[in-house]
Amino acid sequence: MILKYRNWILLIAIAGLSGMMADMVEAQDREQVEITDPTSLTRSQVEIVEVEVVGVSDARRNFLISTSGLNVGRTISIPGEEIPEGIRRIHRTGLYENVEIDTESVSGGVRVRIVVESKPALDGYVIEGTRRSDRRDIEEQLNLIEGLAVTSSVEAQAVNTIKRFFSEKGYWFTEVEVSSELTDEARNRVTLTFHVDTGERLKVRRIQFQGNEEFSDRRLRRALETIKQDRWWRIFKRHVYTDEGFREAEDNLLAFYRENGFRDARLLQDSVYVYDWRDNKEGVSIDFVIEEGPQYKVRNITWDGNTVYTDEQLSLALGFESGDIFNRKRFDENLNQRRDENDINSLYQNVGYLASRIIPTITEVGEDSLDIHFDIIEDEVFTVREVTFYGNDKTHDDVVRRTLKTVPGNTYSRSAIMRSVRELGAIGYFNPEGIQPDVAPDLESKMVDVIYNLDESQSTDNFELSGGFGGRQIGIIMSARVNFNNFSIQRAFRRDGWTPIPSGDGQKLSLGVQVTGRGYQSYSFTFNEPWLRGRPTSFGVNMSYDILNYGRLQGTELDQKNELFSAGISIGRQLRWPDDYFSQNTTIQYQLYNIAGTQGVFGDGQTDILSIRHQIERNSIDHPISPRTGSRFQIIGEVAPPLPNFAQYYKLRTGYHHHNSIVGNLVLSGSADYGYMGYFDSGTRSTFQRFYLGGTEIQQRQSFINDNIDMRGFPGGTTGVISPLDEDLNLIGGRAFTKYTMELRYPAVTTDQVQLFPYLFMDAGNTYSDLQTFDPFDVKRVLGVGARIYLPILGLIDLSYGYRLDGTPASLRGPGLEAGRWEFLFNMGAQF
């Protein structure tokens, strides 16, 4: 029987034993909970009556207490979270380490004692492993100041700055290690050393596209613009990868598609990675996955709400017809942003509709067509109420006011504002980039206030000092000139007007002297008032004296001097027809020549010339030194009438110069100049005042008996000019000339201190003995590079280095110029 129930008895015994063990464990758990339950601890609320700080100066004591939050008068719990939180807050500043806070019971509360160890301060830093030029650039970007606490975040920020610097230069895998050395134990100062491994500057070796069906990979690579695939012929192209260039390249790629009608085009994926290029060399690969979508064409263009212009006029300004590929860039420009202000928005703005709104709606029709509808809200015409300006601390208000094309009471015109900005920049007293117009319309009264913010930070006055060597026969050339381009003759007679130069009335005063070797001297004075008696009439006077001593110039005892005294007055006026870009100017000039010796043009004796010169000009260029847009056209007629004992001749000259921005700030300029000289009496012809090409203004001033026209690549003087020859190989000057110029330039630097415009140029020109030999295509050609530099203190400096494709024949003056030679020319005060 016992065996029969043995298993049941065993099971009951095990169950009972398990129950007893569970009760014991539960009792033990209850005991532990009662011990560790924080609610069972006795907390005391105490007030902080004193705070002691150890490890910092008195100047940082209050900062540390405030940071910890343990201020005198605060009630804290002991134990509690206030002390640990104070430790954490001090640690988070990153300025201290080994932070300890303890308390001590005192009468009325507790004393808190904060003990910290300050992190070291920066004594200096060193960058190793880089070039000196890179170190200078990095130091300009690092924000490491002596005395700054050296924390982990400071070090990390410096490391990131160095890595970013090299990344922007196309370097990959740049590594920077930081070490510190205690250099001033008394002040706890350390010197940081950044050990830089610049990594490798990898070139973009491969650019690949997927999904492009309409355009080839080669065409899309050109569209990227800012990132180029490395090729051996790309000497001057940047073909390293940078993040900024990559982002711009993506935008350019999508813009290219939208300019060609693919308005739904998008980048599905892009990737940049390093791969094994060849011969164990690595390169950067850039892959694009493109979804082109359909190419959209314009189907219908409709207008609604227009009363000022007809549908046909607006469609013509929009520049799209049915069936045209939809070019998003051209659409936006013709709607709002054309440089010539012939966009639709400008059409309304220029006739006073300041509050007009043009709302386009583009609807997709079918798979690849677009209907474009415009809702036009013309509103009402606005009138200019007030025109104000500020920032002209030196230039007087009336000089600015007479330049503005916006006049109170006139209908509002955006083109008038843009024209005013161009005119203010062209007079040279204000920084063109800093002229900011602002428009404040009053929608209820339909009036508008126009405000011009002027930047007069650039200097208008300059002192030109230049020197050069004109060869063995010419010698050392020294020239000095002081130009006051914003002079005030009225203030010159006032005691308080010299501060230090009387200025502000927009008048121009120039004083110059030039000395060449021991044989040539020139002195000049010019004054010009652009607005005579408050009217748009200019008045100018000029005087000069030149003397050329052939004996001193050649180092001989030859007593031969050529002297010239010249004086003249000029009257000019701004015209309003055919438009207000036109002006005219008339100059009456008297010249007294004293030609001595057998080499004189007229023989021994004196020659007088009284000439009248009239010029009609249309000038719309936007910058006097380096124009970006606009043109200048001139027609000049000069007559020296056949008066008794006076020399006689007549001249006709014309020139056209055009400037256009082709890509960004890159400017292409071209010009063509022609001239002809004739005589009233063929029996009294001479070689006096004929045309010579070559040289600079500095070199040409000593050849005052000639009409010298500068041209790069040909040094001028007696042996470096372009001139016809007579039967005896004498240089006789041309009665006709032609000159062509093509220039591609870029504003590399445009600051208040300096303006730098490097350029490429091609010049061509020639002189001809008469109209029978005139051939506008028979020219001497030059290719080269140059730079135009403007310094406020020195004025305009023009440097050129030209390669002659054609030479000049030998003459009695010298062997002529060889083709295939480089020629450096230096000029100040005027550009070529």
mmCIF file of C-alpha atoms in Angstrom, residues 181-493:
data_model
loop_
_atom_site.group_PDB
_atom_site.id
_atom_site.type_symbol
_atom_site.label_atom_id
_atom_site.label_comp_id
_atom_site.label_asym_id
_atom_site.label_seq_id
_atom_site.Cartn_x
_atom_site.Cartn_y
_atom_site.Cartn_z
ATOM 1 C CA GLU A 181 52.344 70.908 -24.259
ATOM 2 C CA LEU A 182 52.359 72.814 -20.990
ATOM 3 C CA THR A 183 54.422 75.918 -21.760
ATOM 4 C CA ASP A 184 53.549 78.162 -18.784
ATOM 5 C CA GLU A 185 52.901 76.180 -15.638
ATOM 6 C CA ALA A 186 52.386 79.270 -13.469
ATOM 7 C CA ARG A 187 49.478 80.474 -15.617
ATOM 8 C CA ASN A 188 48.342 76.987 -16.675
ATOM 9 C CA ARG A 189 48.952 77.750 -20.369
ATOM 10 C CA VAL A 190 49.439 75.152 -23.102
ATOM 11 C CA THR A 191 50.510 75.215 -26.737
ATOM 12 C CA LEU A 192 48.534 73.108 -29.190
ATOM 13 C CA THR A 193 50.196 71.421 -32.134
ATOM 14 C CA PHE A 194 48.072 70.287 -35.065
ATOM 15 C CA HIS A 195 49.790 67.513 -36.977
ATOM 16 C CA VAL A 196 48.148 67.575 -40.410
ATOM 17 C CA ASP A 197 48.249 64.829 -42.988
ATOM 18 C CA THR A 198 46.606 66.585 -45.905
ATOM 19 C CA GLY A 199 45.780 63.347 -47.636
ATOM 20 C CA GLU A 200 45.646 63.176 -51.394
ATOM 21 C CA ARG A 201 44.258 65.728 -53.793
ATOM 22 C CA LEU A 202 42.279 63.487 -56.062
ATOM 23 C CA LYS A 203 41.066 64.627 -59.441
ATOM 24 C CA VAL A 204 37.680 63.876 -60.905
ATOM 25 C CA ARG A 205 38.579 61.155 -63.367
ATOM 26 C CA ARG A 206 35.102 59.971 -64.308
ATOM 27 C CA ILE A 207 31.624 61.488 -64.584
ATOM 28 C CA GLN A 208 28.903 59.051 -65.595
ATOM 29 C CA PHE A 209 25.208 59.424 -66.332
ATOM 30 C CA GLN A 210 22.354 56.947 -66.425
ATOM 31 C CA GLY A 211 18.879 57.557 -67.796
ATOM 32 C CA ASN A 212 19.905 60.287 -70.249
ATOM 33 C CA GLU A 213 18.404 59.620 -73.641
ATOM 34 C CA GLU A 214 18.120 63.078 -75.205
ATOM 35 C CA PHE A 215 21.636 64.321 -74.417
ATOM 36 C CA SER A 216 25.004 62.642 -74.542
ATOM 37 C CA ASP A 217 27.241 62.247 -71.519
ATOM 38 C CA ARG A 218 29.659 64.726 -73.066
ATOM 39 C CA ARG A 219 26.987 67.412 -73.391
ATOM 40 C CA LEU A 220 25.815 66.892 -69.829
ATOM 41 C CA ARG A 221 29.376 67.139 -68.516
ATOM 42 C CA ARG A 222 29.649 70.572 -70.105
ATOM 43 C CA ALA A 223 26.382 71.577 -68.459
ATOM 44 C CA LEU A 224 27.779 70.847 -64.991
ATOM 45 C CA GLU A 225 30.234 73.788 -65.389
ATOM 46 C CA THR A 226 31.651 73.816 -61.831
ATOM 47 C CA ILE A 227 33.029 70.255 -61.927
ATOM 48 C CA LYS A 228 35.110 69.055 -64.842
ATOM 49 C CA GLN A 229 36.353 65.618 -65.718
ATOM 50 C CA ASP A 230 40.139 65.658 -65.839
ATOM 51 C CA ARG A 231 41.647 65.739 -69.298
ATOM 52 C CA TRP A 232 45.226 66.427 -70.319
ATOM 53 C CA TRP A 233 44.335 69.571 -72.250
ATOM 54 C CA ARG A 234 42.525 71.216 -69.326
ATOM 55 C CA ILE A 235 45.501 73.132 -67.978
ATOM 56 C CA PHE A 236 43.541 76.023 -66.486
ATOM 57 C CA LYS A 237 40.384 74.110 -65.552
ATOM 58 C CA ARG A 238 39.569 73.067 -62.001
ATOM 59 C CA HIS A 239 38.961 69.338 -61.940
ATOM 60 C CA VAL A 240 39.093 68.498 -58.226
ATOM 61 C CA TYR A 241 35.978 67.649 -56.275
ATOM 62 C CA THR A 242 34.500 70.100 -53.774
ATOM 63 C CA ASP A 243 31.154 69.940 -52.003
ATOM 64 C CA GLU A 244 30.228 73.449 -53.083
ATOM 65 C CA GLY A 245 31.132 72.767 -56.704
ATOM 66 C CA PHE A 246 29.153 69.538 -56.637
ATOM 67 C CA ARG A 247 26.010 71.243 -55.335
ATOM 68 C CA GLU A 248 26.297 73.943 -57.995
ATOM 69 C CA ALA A 249 26.871 71.291 -60.658
ATOM 70 C CA GLU A 250 23.630 69.523 -59.698
ATOM 71 C CA ASP A 251 21.706 72.807 -59.923
ATOM 72 C CA ASN A 252 23.319 73.560 -63.289
ATOM 73 C CA LEU A 253 22.398 70.131 -64.608
ATOM 74 C CA LEU A 254 18.733 70.512 -63.719
ATOM 75 C CA ALA A 255 18.718 74.092 -65.041
ATOM 76 C CA PHE A 256 20.132 72.821 -68.339
ATOM 77 C CA TYR A 257 17.300 70.321 -68.688
ATOM 78 C CA ARG A 258 14.672 72.951 -67.883
ATOM 79 C CA GLU A 259 16.183 75.342 -70.406
ATOM 80 C CA ASN A 260 15.611 72.635 -73.004
ATOM 81 C CA GLY A 261 11.986 71.939 -72.129
ATOM 82 C CA PHE A 262 12.391 69.084 -69.645
ATOM 83 C CA ARG A 263 10.555 70.757 -66.765
ATOM 84 C CA ASP A 264 9.953 67.426 -64.975
ATOM 85 C CA ALA A 265 13.592 66.327 -65.049
ATOM 86 C CA ARG A 266 15.004 65.242 -61.710
ATOM 87 C CA LEU A 267 17.992 63.478 -60.189
ATOM 88 C CA LEU A 268 17.002 60.098 -58.856
ATOM 89 C CA GLN A 269 20.403 59.354 -57.370
ATOM 90 C CA ASP A 270 23.907 60.736 -57.159
ATOM 91 C CA SER A 271 27.049 59.218 -55.715
ATOM 92 C CA VAL A 272 30.636 60.336 -55.224
ATOM 93 C CA TYR A 273 33.327 57.785 -54.450
ATOM 94 C CA VAL A 274 36.997 56.987 -54.876
ATOM 95 C CA TYR A 275 38.012 54.186 -57.211
ATOM 96 C CA ASP A 276 41.175 52.657 -58.635
ATOM 97 C CA TRP A 277 41.808 54.719 -61.726
ATOM 98 C CA ARG A 278 44.918 53.222 -63.259
ATOM 99 C CA ASP A 279 48.498 52.317 -62.371
ATOM 100 C CA ASN A 280 47.620 52.094 -58.678
ATOM 101 C CA LYS A 281 46.342 55.663 -58.751
ATOM 102 C CA GLU A 282 43.005 56.663 -57.300
ATOM 103 C CA GLY A 283 40.486 59.031 -58.758
ATOM 104 C CA VAL A 284 37.077 60.441 -57.955
ATOM 105 C CA SER A 285 34.031 59.115 -59.760
ATOM 106 C CA ILE A 286 30.714 60.961 -59.862
ATOM 107 C CA ASP A 287 27.598 59.107 -60.974
ATOM 108 C CA PHE A 288 24.201 60.610 -61.749
ATOM 109 C CA VAL A 289 20.949 58.766 -62.322
ATOM 110 C CA ILE A 290 18.517 61.007 -64.220
ATOM 111 C CA GLU A 291 14.849 60.847 -65.015
ATOM 112 C CA GLU A 292 14.375 63.182 -67.986
ATOM 113 C CA GLY A 293 10.639 63.111 -68.479
ATOM 114 C CA PRO A 294 8.974 64.567 -71.597
ATOM 115 C CA GLN A 295 10.225 67.612 -73.502
ATOM 116 C CA TYR A 296 7.458 70.216 -73.292
ATOM 117 C CA LYS A 297 6.497 72.636 -76.051
ATOM 118 C CA VAL A 298 4.298 75.708 -75.896
ATOM 119 C CA ARG A 299 0.826 75.243 -77.380
ATOM 120 C CA ASN A 300 -1.268 78.315 -76.496
ATOM 121 C CA ILE A 301 -0.467 81.672 -74.838
ATOM 122 C CA THR A 302 -3.402 83.733 -73.545
ATOM 123 C CA TRP A 303 -3.704 87.004 -71.635
ATOM 124 C CA ASP A 304 -6.439 88.401 -69.440
ATOM 125 C CA GLY A 305 -6.765 91.791 -67.711
ATOM 126 C CA ASN A 306 -4.347 93.754 -69.925
ATOM 127 C CA THR A 307 -5.467 97.184 -71.164
ATOM 128 C CA VAL A 308 -2.159 99.048 -71.443
ATOM 129 C CA TYR A 309 -0.575 96.595 -73.892
ATOM 130 C CA THR A 310 -2.173 94.338 -76.469
ATOM 131 C CA ASP A 311 -1.889 90.559 -76.455
ATOM 132 C CA GLU A 312 0.470 90.757 -79.420
ATOM 133 C CA GLN A 313 2.805 93.223 -77.673
ATOM 134 C CA LEU A 314 2.983 91.114 -74.537
ATOM 135 C CA SER A 315 3.528 87.885 -76.476
ATOM 136 C CA LEU A 316 6.338 89.552 -78.414
ATOM 137 C CA ALA A 317 7.999 90.603 -75.144
ATOM 138 C CA LEU A 318 7.544 87.087 -73.740
ATOM 139 C CA GLY A 319 9.480 85.698 -76.697
ATOM 140 C CA PHE A 320 7.557 82.439 -77.162
ATOM 141 C CA GLU A 321 5.396 81.211 -79.986
ATOM 142 C CA SER A 322 3.256 78.126 -80.434
ATOM 143 C CA GLY A 323 5.510 75.129 -81.019
ATOM 144 C CA ASP A 324 8.575 76.574 -79.231
ATOM 145 C CA ILE A 325 10.408 74.437 -76.706
ATOM 146 C CA PHE A 326 9.609 75.732 -73.231
ATOM 147 C CA ASN A 327 12.803 77.287 -71.846
ATOM 148 C CA ARG A 328 12.247 78.009 -68.174
ATOM 149 C CA LYS A 329 15.206 80.382 -67.849
ATOM 150 C CA ARG A 330 14.153 82.470 -70.837
ATOM 151 C CA PHE A 331 10.568 82.445 -69.587
ATOM 152 C CA ASP A 332 11.560 83.853 -66.177
ATOM 153 C CA GLU A 333 13.923 86.434 -67.672
ATOM 154 C CA ASN A 334 11.412 87.726 -70.218
ATOM 155 C CA LEU A 335 8.791 87.914 -67.522
ATOM 156 C CA ASN A 336 10.808 89.683 -64.821
ATOM 157 C CA GLN A 337 14.587 89.905 -65.171
ATOM 158 C CA ARG A 338 15.918 90.989 -68.560
ATOM 159 C CA ARG A 339 19.064 93.101 -68.411
ATOM 160 C CA ASP A 340 17.812 95.463 -71.111
ATOM 161 C CA GLU A 341 14.596 96.029 -69.105
ATOM 162 C CA ASN A 342 12.373 94.861 -71.953
ATOM 163 C CA ASP A 343 10.755 92.134 -69.873
ATOM 164 C CA ILE A 344 6.997 92.263 -69.312
ATOM 165 C CA ASN A 345 7.205 93.376 -65.702
ATOM 166 C CA SER A 346 9.511 96.257 -66.699
ATOM 167 C CA LEU A 347 7.120 97.308 -69.453
ATOM 168 C CA TYR A 348 4.526 98.017 -66.787
ATOM 169 C CA GLN A 349 6.980 99.351 -64.198
ATOM 170 C CA ASN A 350 8.483 101.815 -66.657
ATOM 171 C CA VAL A 351 5.122 103.494 -67.343
ATOM 172 C CA GLY A 352 4.160 103.882 -63.693
ATOM 173 C CA TYR A 353 2.331 100.647 -62.835
ATOM 174 C CA LEU A 354 4.363 99.921 -59.706
ATOM 175 C CA ALA A 355 1.714 97.700 -58.078
ATOM 176 C CA SER A 356 0.946 95.679 -61.200
ATOM 177 C CA ARG A 357 0.987 91.924 -60.860
ATOM 178 C CA ILE A 358 1.446 89.321 -63.581
ATOM 179 C CA ILE A 359 0.329 85.851 -62.528
ATOM 180 C CA PRO A 360 1.244 83.008 -64.907
ATOM 181 C CA THR A 361 -0.588 79.679 -64.917
ATOM 182 C CA ILE A 362 1.073 76.813 -66.774
ATOM 183 C CA THR A 363 -1.147 73.849 -67.614
ATOM 184 C CA GLU A 364 0.086 70.545 -69.011
ATOM 185 C CA VAL A 365 -1.889 69.402 -72.030
ATOM 186 C CA GLY A 366 -1.481 65.850 -73.215
ATOM 187 C CA GLU A 367 1.937 64.316 -72.743
ATOM 188 C CA ASP A 368 4.260 67.123 -73.870
ATOM 189 C CA SER A 369 2.379 70.396 -74.428
ATOM 190 C CA LEU A 370 1.817 73.459 -72.269
ATOM 191 C CA ASP A 371 -0.856 76.113 -72.241
ATOM 192 C CA ILE A 372 0.332 79.362 -70.623
ATOM 193 C CA HIS A 373 -2.232 81.814 -69.320
ATOM 194 C CA PHE A 374 -1.470 85.189 -67.711
ATOM 195 C CA ASP A 375 -3.785 87.059 -65.370
ATOM 196 C CA ILE A 376 -2.691 90.691 -65.225
ATOM 197 C CA ILE A 377 -3.720 93.071 -62.459
ATOM 198 C CA GLU A 378 -2.579 96.466 -63.738
ATOM 199 C CA ASP A 379 -3.752 98.595 -60.800
ATOM 200 C CA GLU A 380 -3.066 102.364 -61.167
ATOM 201 C CA VAL A 381 -0.209 104.618 -62.202
ATOM 202 C CA PHE A 382 2.140 105.741 -59.398
ATOM 203 C CA THR A 383 3.776 109.163 -59.201
ATOM 204 C CA VAL A 384 7.150 109.963 -57.657
ATOM 205 C CA ARG A 385 6.490 112.001 -54.496
ATOM 206 C CA GLU A 386 9.940 112.441 -52.986
ATOM 207 C CA VAL A 387 13.498 111.559 -54.002
ATOM 208 C CA THR A 388 16.094 111.388 -51.230
ATOM 209 C CA PHE A 389 19.640 110.100 -50.908
ATOM 210 C CA TYR A 390 22.229 109.692 -48.201
ATOM 211 C CA GLY A 391 25.829 108.563 -47.886
ATOM 212 C CA ASN A 392 27.353 111.484 -49.857
ATOM 213 C CA ASP A 393 29.448 112.918 -47.061
ATOM 214 C CA LYS A 394 31.897 114.595 -49.453
ATOM 215 C CA THR A 395 29.972 115.193 -52.665
ATOM 216 C CA HIS A 396 27.454 118.030 -52.503
ATOM 217 C CA ASP A 397 23.754 117.296 -52.824
ATOM 218 C CA ASP A 398 23.294 119.276 -56.040
ATOM 219 C CA VAL A 399 25.928 117.100 -57.787
ATOM 220 C CA VAL A 400 23.962 113.970 -56.873
ATOM 221 C CA ARG A 401 20.588 115.523 -57.614
ATOM 222 C CA ARG A 402 21.534 116.640 -61.138
ATOM 223 C CA THR A 403 22.701 113.086 -61.902
ATOM 224 C CA LEU A 404 19.415 111.429 -60.914
ATOM 225 C CA LYS A 405 16.822 110.617 -63.550
ATOM 226 C CA THR A 406 13.996 110.228 -61.037
ATOM 227 C CA VAL A 407 12.267 113.582 -60.473
ATOM 228 C CA PRO A 408 9.407 114.342 -58.028
ATOM 229 C CA GLY A 409 6.144 114.709 -59.886
ATOM 230 C CA ASN A 410 7.147 112.386 -62.721
ATOM 231 C CA THR A 411 5.503 109.062 -63.385
ATOM 232 C CA TYR A 412 7.309 106.245 -61.608
ATOM 233 C CA SER A 413 9.755 104.385 -63.848
ATOM 234 C CA ARG A 414 12.002 101.531 -62.858
ATOM 235 C CA SER A 415 14.244 102.194 -65.856
ATOM 236 C CA ALA A 416 14.778 105.732 -64.559
ATOM 237 C CA ILE A 417 15.968 104.287 -61.248
ATOM 238 C CA MET A 418 18.331 101.856 -62.962
ATOM 239 C CA ARG A 419 19.602 104.638 -65.195
ATOM 240 C CA SER A 420 20.222 106.791 -62.113
ATOM 241 C CA VAL A 421 22.243 103.994 -60.521
ATOM 242 C CA ARG A 422 24.318 103.665 -63.702
ATOM 243 C CA GLU A 423 24.926 107.414 -63.923
ATOM 244 C CA LEU A 424 25.917 107.642 -60.244
ATOM 245 C CA GLY A 425 28.428 104.858 -60.745
ATOM 246 C CA ALA A 426 29.763 106.353 -63.971
ATOM 247 C CA ILE A 427 30.712 109.733 -62.483
ATOM 248 C CA GLY A 428 33.285 107.908 -60.364
ATOM 249 C CA TYR A 429 32.502 109.393 -56.946
ATOM 250 C CA PHE A 430 30.640 106.382 -55.563
ATOM 251 C CA ASN A 431 31.261 102.668 -55.448
ATOM 252 C CA PRO A 432 28.975 101.254 -58.188
ATOM 253 C CA GLU A 433 28.488 98.018 -56.243
ATOM 254 C CA GLY A 434 27.397 99.958 -53.145
ATOM 255 C CA ILE A 435 24.639 102.083 -54.723
ATOM 256 C CA GLN A 436 21.377 100.652 -53.392
ATOM 257 C CA PRO A 437 18.017 102.160 -54.443
ATOM 258 C CA ASP A 438 14.968 101.653 -52.261
ATOM 259 C CA VAL A 439 11.322 102.201 -53.185
ATOM 260 C CA ALA A 440 8.649 103.052 -50.605
ATOM 261 C CA PRO A 441 5.184 103.076 -52.231
ATOM 262 C CA ASP A 442 2.007 104.452 -50.633
ATOM 263 C CA LEU A 443 -0.738 102.191 -51.953
ATOM 264 C CA GLU A 444 -3.573 104.517 -50.879
ATOM 265 C CA SER A 445 -2.305 107.744 -52.451
ATOM 266 C CA LYS A 446 -0.563 105.974 -55.360
ATOM 267 C CA MET A 447 2.615 107.900 -54.583
ATOM 268 C CA VAL A 448 6.112 106.499 -54.221
ATOM 269 C CA ASP A 449 9.259 107.692 -52.475
ATOM 270 C CA VAL A 450 12.644 106.753 -53.951
ATOM 271 C CA ILE A 451 15.700 106.563 -51.685
ATOM 272 C CA TYR A 452 19.290 106.066 -52.874
ATOM 273 C CA ASN A 453 21.881 104.652 -50.487
ATOM 274 C CA LEU A 454 25.280 105.855 -51.710
ATOM 275 C CA ASP A 455 28.688 104.435 -50.859
ATOM 276 C CA GLU A 456 31.361 107.123 -50.983
ATOM 277 C CA SER A 457 34.062 104.929 -49.450
ATOM 278 C CA GLN A 458 36.228 104.880 -52.577
ATOM 279 C CA SER A 459 38.619 107.777 -53.123
ATOM 280 C CA THR A 460 38.109 109.954 -56.203
ATOM 281 C CA ASP A 461 41.363 111.909 -56.040
ATOM 282 C CA ASN A 462 44.599 110.179 -56.953
ATOM 283 C CA PHE A 463 48.272 110.805 -57.415
ATOM 284 C CA GLU A 464 49.901 109.087 -60.383
ATOM 285 C CA LEU A 465 53.610 108.399 -60.140
ATOM 286 C CA SER A 466 55.150 106.179 -62.751
ATOM 287 C CA GLY A 467 58.464 105.362 -64.300
ATOM 288 C CA GLY A 468 59.884 103.224 -67.023
ATOM 289 C CA PHE A 469 62.659 102.756 -69.508
ATOM 290 C CA GLY A 470 62.037 103.628 -73.116
ATOM 291 C CA GLY A 471 65.200 102.199 -74.533
ATOM 292 C CA ARG A 472 68.680 103.586 -75.098
ATOM 293 C CA GLN A 473 67.522 106.462 -77.266
ATOM 294 C CA ILE A 474 64.635 107.508 -75.021
ATOM 295 C CA GLY A 475 66.042 106.795 -71.570
ATOM 296 C CA ILE A 476 64.283 106.775 -68.225
ATOM 297 C CA ILE A 477 60.660 107.975 -68.250
ATOM 298 C CA MET A 478 59.309 109.627 -65.090
ATOM 299 C CA SER A 479 55.754 110.924 -64.867
ATOM 300 C CA ALA A 480 53.752 112.439 -62.028
ATOM 301 C CA ARG A 481 50.201 113.705 -62.055
ATOM 302 C CA VAL A 482 47.722 114.709 -59.393
ATOM 303 C CA ASN A 483 44.027 114.439 -60.255
ATOM 304 C CA PHE A 484 41.268 116.031 -58.205
ATOM 305 C CA ASN A 485 38.172 114.461 -59.737
ATOM 306 C CA ASN A 486 35.637 116.000 -57.375
ATOM 307 C CA PHE A 487 37.107 119.479 -57.015
ATOM 308 C CA SER A 488 35.324 122.680 -55.944
ATOM 309 C CA ILE A 489 36.759 125.953 -57.209
ATOM 310 C CA GLN A 490 34.188 127.855 -55.145
ATOM 311 C CA ARG A 491 35.398 126.301 -51.892
ATOM 312 C CA ALA A 492 39.005 127.022 -52.828
ATOM 313 C CA PHE A 493 38.368 130.729 -52.068
#
